[in-house]
GROMACS .gro file of N, CA and C in nm:
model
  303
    1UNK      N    1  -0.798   1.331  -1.981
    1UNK     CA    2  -0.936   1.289  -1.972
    1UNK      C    3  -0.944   1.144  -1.928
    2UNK      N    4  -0.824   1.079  -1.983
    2UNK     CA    5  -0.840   0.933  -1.955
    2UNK      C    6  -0.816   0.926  -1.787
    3UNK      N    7  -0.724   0.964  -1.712
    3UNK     CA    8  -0.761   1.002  -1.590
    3UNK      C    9  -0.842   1.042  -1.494
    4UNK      N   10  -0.910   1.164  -1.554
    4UNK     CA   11  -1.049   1.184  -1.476
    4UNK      C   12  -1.136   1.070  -1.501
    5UNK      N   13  -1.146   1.006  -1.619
    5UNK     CA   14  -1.271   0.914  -1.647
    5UNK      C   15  -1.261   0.741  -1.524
    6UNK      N   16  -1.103   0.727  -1.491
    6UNK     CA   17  -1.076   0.637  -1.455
    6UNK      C   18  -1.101   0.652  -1.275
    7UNK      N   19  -1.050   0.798  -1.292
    7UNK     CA   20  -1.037   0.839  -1.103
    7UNK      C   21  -1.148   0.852  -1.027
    8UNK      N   22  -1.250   0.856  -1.177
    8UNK     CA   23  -1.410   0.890  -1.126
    8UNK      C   24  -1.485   0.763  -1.078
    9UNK      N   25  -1.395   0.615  -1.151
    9UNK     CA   26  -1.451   0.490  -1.089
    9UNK      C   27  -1.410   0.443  -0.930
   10UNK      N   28  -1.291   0.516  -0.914
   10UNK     CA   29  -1.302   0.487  -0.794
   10UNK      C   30  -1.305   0.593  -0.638
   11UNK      N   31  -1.323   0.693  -0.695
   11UNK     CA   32  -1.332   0.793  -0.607
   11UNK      C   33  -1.467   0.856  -0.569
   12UNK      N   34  -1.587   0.845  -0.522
   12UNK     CA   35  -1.687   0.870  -0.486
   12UNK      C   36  -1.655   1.012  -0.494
   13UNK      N   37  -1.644   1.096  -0.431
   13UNK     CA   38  -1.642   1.270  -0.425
   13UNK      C   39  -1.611   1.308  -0.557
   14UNK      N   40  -1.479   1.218  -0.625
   14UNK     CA   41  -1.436   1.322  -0.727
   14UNK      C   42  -1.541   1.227  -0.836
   15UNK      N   43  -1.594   1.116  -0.833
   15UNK     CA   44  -1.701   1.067  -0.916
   15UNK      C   45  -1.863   1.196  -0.933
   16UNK      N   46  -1.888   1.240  -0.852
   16UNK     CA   47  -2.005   1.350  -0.840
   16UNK      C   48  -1.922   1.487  -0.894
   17UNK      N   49  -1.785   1.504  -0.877
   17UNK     CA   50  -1.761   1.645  -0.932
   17UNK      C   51  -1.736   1.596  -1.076
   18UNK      N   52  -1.631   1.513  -1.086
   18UNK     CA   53  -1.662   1.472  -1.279
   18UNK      C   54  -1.826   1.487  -1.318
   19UNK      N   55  -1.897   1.357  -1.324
   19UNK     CA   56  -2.033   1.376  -1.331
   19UNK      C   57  -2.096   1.524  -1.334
   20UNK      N   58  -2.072   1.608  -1.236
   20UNK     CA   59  -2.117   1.792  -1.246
   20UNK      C   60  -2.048   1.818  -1.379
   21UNK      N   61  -1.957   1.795  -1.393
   21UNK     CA   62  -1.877   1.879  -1.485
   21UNK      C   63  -1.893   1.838  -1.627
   22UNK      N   64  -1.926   1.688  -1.614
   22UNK     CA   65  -1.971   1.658  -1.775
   22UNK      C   66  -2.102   1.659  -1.796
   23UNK      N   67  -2.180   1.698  -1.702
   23UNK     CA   68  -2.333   1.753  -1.671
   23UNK      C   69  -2.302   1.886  -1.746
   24UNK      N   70  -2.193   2.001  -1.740
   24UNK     CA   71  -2.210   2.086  -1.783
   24UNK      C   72  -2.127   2.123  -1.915
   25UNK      N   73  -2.071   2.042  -1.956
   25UNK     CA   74  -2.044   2.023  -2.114
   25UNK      C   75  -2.239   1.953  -2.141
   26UNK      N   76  -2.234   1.862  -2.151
   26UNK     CA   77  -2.374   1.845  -2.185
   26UNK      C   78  -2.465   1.908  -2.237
   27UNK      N   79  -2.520   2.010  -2.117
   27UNK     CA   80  -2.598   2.165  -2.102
   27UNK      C   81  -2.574   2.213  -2.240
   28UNK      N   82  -2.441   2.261  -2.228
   28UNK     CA   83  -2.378   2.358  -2.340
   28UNK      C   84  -2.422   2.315  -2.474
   29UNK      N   85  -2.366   2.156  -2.494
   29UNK     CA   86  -2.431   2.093  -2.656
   29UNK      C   87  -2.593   2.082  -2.638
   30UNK      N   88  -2.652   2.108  -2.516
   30UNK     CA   89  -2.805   2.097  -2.538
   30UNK      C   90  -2.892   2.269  -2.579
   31UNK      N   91  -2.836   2.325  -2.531
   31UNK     CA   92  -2.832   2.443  -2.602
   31UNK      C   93  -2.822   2.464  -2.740
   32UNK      N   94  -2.715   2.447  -2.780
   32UNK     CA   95  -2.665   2.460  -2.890
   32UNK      C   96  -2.761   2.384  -3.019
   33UNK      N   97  -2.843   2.232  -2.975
   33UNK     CA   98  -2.889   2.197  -3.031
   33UNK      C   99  -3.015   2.254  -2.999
   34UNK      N  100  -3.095   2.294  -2.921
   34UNK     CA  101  -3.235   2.350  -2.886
   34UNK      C  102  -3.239   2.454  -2.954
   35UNK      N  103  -3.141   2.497  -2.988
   35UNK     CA  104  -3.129   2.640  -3.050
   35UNK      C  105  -3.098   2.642  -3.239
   36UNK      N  106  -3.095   2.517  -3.231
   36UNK     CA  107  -3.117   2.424  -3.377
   36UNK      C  108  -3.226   2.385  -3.389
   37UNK      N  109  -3.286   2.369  -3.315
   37UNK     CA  110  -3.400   2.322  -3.311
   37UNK      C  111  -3.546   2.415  -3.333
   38UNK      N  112  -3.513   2.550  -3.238
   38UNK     CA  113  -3.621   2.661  -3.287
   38UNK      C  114  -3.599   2.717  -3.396
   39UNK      N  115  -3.512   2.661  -3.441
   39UNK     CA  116  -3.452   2.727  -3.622
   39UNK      C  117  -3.543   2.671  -3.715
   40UNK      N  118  -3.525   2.521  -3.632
   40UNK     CA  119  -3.578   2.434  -3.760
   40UNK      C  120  -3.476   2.411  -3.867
   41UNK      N  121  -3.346   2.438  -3.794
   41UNK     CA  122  -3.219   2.351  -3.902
   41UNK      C  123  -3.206   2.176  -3.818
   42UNK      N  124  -3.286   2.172  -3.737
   42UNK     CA  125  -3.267   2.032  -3.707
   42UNK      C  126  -3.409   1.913  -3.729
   43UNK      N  127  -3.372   1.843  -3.754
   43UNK     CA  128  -3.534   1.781  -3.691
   43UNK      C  129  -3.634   1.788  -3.622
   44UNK      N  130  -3.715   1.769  -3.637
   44UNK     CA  131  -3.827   1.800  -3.490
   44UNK      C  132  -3.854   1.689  -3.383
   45UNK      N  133  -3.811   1.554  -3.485
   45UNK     CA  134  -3.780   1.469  -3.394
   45UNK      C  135  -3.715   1.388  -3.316
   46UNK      N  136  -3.607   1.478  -3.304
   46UNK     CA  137  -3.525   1.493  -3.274
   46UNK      C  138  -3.511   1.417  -3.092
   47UNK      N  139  -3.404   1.333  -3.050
   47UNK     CA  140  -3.409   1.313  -2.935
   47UNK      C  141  -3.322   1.336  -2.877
   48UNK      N  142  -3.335   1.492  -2.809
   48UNK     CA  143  -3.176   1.579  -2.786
   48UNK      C  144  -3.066   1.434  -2.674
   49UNK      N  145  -3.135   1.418  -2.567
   49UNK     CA  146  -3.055   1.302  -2.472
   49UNK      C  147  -2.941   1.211  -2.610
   50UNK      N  148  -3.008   1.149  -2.663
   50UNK     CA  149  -2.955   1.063  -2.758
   50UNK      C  150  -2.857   1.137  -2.891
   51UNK      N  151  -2.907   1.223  -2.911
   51UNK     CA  152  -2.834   1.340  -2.980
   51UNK      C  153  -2.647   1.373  -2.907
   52UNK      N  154  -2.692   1.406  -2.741
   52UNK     CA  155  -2.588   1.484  -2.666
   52UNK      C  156  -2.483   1.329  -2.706
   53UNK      N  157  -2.541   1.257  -2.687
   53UNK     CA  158  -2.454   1.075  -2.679
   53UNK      C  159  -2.354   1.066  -2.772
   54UNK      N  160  -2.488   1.094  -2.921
   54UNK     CA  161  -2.308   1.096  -3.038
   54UNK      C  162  -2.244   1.188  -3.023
   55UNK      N  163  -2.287   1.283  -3.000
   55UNK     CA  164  -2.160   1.379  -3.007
   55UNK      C  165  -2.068   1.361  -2.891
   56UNK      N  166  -2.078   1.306  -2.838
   56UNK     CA  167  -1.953   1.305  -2.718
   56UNK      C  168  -1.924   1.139  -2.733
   57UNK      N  169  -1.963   1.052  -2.792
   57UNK     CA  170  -1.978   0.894  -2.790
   57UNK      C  171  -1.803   0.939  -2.848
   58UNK      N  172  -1.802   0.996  -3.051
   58UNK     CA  173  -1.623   0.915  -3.062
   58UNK      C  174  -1.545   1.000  -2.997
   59UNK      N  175  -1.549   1.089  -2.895
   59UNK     CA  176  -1.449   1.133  -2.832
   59UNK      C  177  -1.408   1.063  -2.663
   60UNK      N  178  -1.528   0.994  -2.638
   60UNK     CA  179  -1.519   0.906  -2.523
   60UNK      C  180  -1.459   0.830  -2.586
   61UNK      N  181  -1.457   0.723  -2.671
   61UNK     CA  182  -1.410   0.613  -2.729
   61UNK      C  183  -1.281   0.632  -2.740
   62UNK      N  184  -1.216   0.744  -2.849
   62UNK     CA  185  -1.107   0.771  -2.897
   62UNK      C  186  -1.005   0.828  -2.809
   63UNK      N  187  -1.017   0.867  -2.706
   63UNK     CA  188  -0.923   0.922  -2.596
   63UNK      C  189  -0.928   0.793  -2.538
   64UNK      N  190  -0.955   0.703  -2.471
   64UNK     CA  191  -0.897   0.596  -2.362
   64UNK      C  192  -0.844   0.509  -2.465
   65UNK      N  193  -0.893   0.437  -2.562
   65UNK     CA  194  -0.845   0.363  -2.657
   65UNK      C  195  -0.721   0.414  -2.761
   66UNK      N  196  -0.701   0.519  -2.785
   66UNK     CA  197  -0.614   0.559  -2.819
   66UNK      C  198  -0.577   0.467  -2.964
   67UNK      N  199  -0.685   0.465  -3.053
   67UNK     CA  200  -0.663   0.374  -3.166
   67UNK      C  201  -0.624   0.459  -3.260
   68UNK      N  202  -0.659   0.594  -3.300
   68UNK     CA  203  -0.669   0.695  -3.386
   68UNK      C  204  -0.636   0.828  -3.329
   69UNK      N  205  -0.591   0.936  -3.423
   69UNK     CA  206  -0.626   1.076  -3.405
   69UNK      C  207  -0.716   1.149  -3.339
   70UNK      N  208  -0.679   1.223  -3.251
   70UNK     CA  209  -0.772   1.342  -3.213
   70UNK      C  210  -0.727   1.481  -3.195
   71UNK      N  211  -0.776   1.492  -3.314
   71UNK     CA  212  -0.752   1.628  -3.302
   71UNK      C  213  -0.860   1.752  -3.355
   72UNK      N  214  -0.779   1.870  -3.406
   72UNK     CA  215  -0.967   1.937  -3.459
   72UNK      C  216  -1.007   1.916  -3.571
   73UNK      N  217  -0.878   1.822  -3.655
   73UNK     CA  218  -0.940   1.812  -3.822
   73UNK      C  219  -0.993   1.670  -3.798
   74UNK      N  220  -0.967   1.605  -3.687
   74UNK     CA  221  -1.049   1.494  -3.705
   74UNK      C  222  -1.175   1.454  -3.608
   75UNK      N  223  -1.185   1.596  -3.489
   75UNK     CA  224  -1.324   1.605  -3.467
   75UNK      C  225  -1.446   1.679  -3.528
   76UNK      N  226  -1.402   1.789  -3.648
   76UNK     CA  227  -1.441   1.790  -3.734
   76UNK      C  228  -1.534   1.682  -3.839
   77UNK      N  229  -1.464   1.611  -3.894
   77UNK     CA  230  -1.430   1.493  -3.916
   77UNK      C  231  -1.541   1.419  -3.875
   78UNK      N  232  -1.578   1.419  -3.761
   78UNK     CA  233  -1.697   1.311  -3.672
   78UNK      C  234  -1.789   1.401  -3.677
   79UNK      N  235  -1.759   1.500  -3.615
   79UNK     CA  236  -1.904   1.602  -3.587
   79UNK      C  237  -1.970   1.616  -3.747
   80UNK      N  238  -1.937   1.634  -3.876
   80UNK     CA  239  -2.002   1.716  -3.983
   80UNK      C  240  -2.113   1.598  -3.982
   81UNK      N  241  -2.066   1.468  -4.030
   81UNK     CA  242  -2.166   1.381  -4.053
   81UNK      C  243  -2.276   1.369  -3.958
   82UNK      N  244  -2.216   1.380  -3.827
   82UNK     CA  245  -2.345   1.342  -3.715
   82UNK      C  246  -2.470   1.458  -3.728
   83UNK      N  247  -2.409   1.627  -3.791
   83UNK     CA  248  -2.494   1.687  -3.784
   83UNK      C  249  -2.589   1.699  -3.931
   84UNK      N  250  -2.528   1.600  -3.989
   84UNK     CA  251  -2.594   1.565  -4.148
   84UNK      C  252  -2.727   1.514  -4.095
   85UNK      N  253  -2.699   1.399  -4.000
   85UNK     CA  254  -2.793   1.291  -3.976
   85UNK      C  255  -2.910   1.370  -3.878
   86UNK      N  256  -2.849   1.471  -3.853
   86UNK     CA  257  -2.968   1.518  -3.745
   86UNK      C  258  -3.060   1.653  -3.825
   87UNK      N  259  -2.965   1.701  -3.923
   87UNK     CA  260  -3.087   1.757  -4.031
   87UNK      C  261  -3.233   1.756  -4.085
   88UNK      N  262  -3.348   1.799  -4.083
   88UNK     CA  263  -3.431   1.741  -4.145
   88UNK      C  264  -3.420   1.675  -4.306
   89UNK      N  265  -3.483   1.616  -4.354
   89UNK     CA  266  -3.476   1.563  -4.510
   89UNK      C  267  -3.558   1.665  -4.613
   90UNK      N  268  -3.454   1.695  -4.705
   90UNK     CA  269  -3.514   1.797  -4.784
   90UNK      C  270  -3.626   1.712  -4.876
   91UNK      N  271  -3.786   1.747  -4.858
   91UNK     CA  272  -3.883   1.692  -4.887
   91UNK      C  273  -3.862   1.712  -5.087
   92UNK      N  274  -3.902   1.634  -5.139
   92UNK     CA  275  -3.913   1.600  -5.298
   92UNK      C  276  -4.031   1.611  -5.316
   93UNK      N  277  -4.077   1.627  -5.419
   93UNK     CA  278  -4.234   1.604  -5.457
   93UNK      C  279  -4.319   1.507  -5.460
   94UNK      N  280  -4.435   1.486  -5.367
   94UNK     CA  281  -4.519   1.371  -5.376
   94UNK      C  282  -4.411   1.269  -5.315
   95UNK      N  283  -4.325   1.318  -5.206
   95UNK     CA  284  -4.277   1.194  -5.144
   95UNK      C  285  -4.287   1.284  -4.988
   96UNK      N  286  -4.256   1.161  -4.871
   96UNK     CA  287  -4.249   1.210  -4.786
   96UNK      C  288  -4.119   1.205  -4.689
   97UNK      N  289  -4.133   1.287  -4.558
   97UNK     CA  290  -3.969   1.279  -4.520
   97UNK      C  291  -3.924   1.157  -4.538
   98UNK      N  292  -3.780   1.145  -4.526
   98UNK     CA  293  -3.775   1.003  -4.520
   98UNK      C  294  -3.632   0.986  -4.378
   99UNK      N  295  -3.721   1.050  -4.301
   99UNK     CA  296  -3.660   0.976  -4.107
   99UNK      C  297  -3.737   0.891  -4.097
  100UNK      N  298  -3.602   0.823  -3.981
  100UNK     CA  299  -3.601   0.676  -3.988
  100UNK      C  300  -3.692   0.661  -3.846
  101UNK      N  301  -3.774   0.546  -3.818
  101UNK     CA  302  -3.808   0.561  -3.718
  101UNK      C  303  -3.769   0.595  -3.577
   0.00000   0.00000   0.00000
């Protein structure tokens, strides 16, 4: 990955076929969350663009930098919490949600 990400800065052609191709990982997690979304296991206010970001943000990070583990117990690991945060808040009595602006 650290290759494609690098070959894509300087290669115009293969810069638009990367770009397609992480256009269509993208898709896939936008799905996946839209489809969380007509559930109503996610937020409503949800801002899928910014959403698709963390989830692919510590695996961009962690593959070129190479500071830590990657693997599936530790993308696990990243993903559970991010989809904590994108949960709605289970409402209490006489209080209201409490998302953040």
């Amino acid at each position: 990955m650290c290759g494609l990400m690098a070959g894509s800065q300087l290669d115009e052609p293969f810069e638009q076929s990367f770009r397609a191709w992480v256009g269509s990982r993208r898709e896939v997690i936008a799905r996946i969350l839209t489809g969380g979304l007509d559930r109503s296991e996610l937020r409503g206010d949800l801002d899928l663009d910014h959403a698709i970001d963390l989830f692919f943000g510590p695996f961009s990070y962690r593959l070129p930098v190479g500071h830590a583990p990657l693997d599936a117990h530790e993308a696990a690991h990243r993903i559970d919490p991010l989809l904590d945060g994108l949960r709605p808040c289970p409402r209490s009595r006489g209080t209201q949600d409490r998302m953040l602006p």
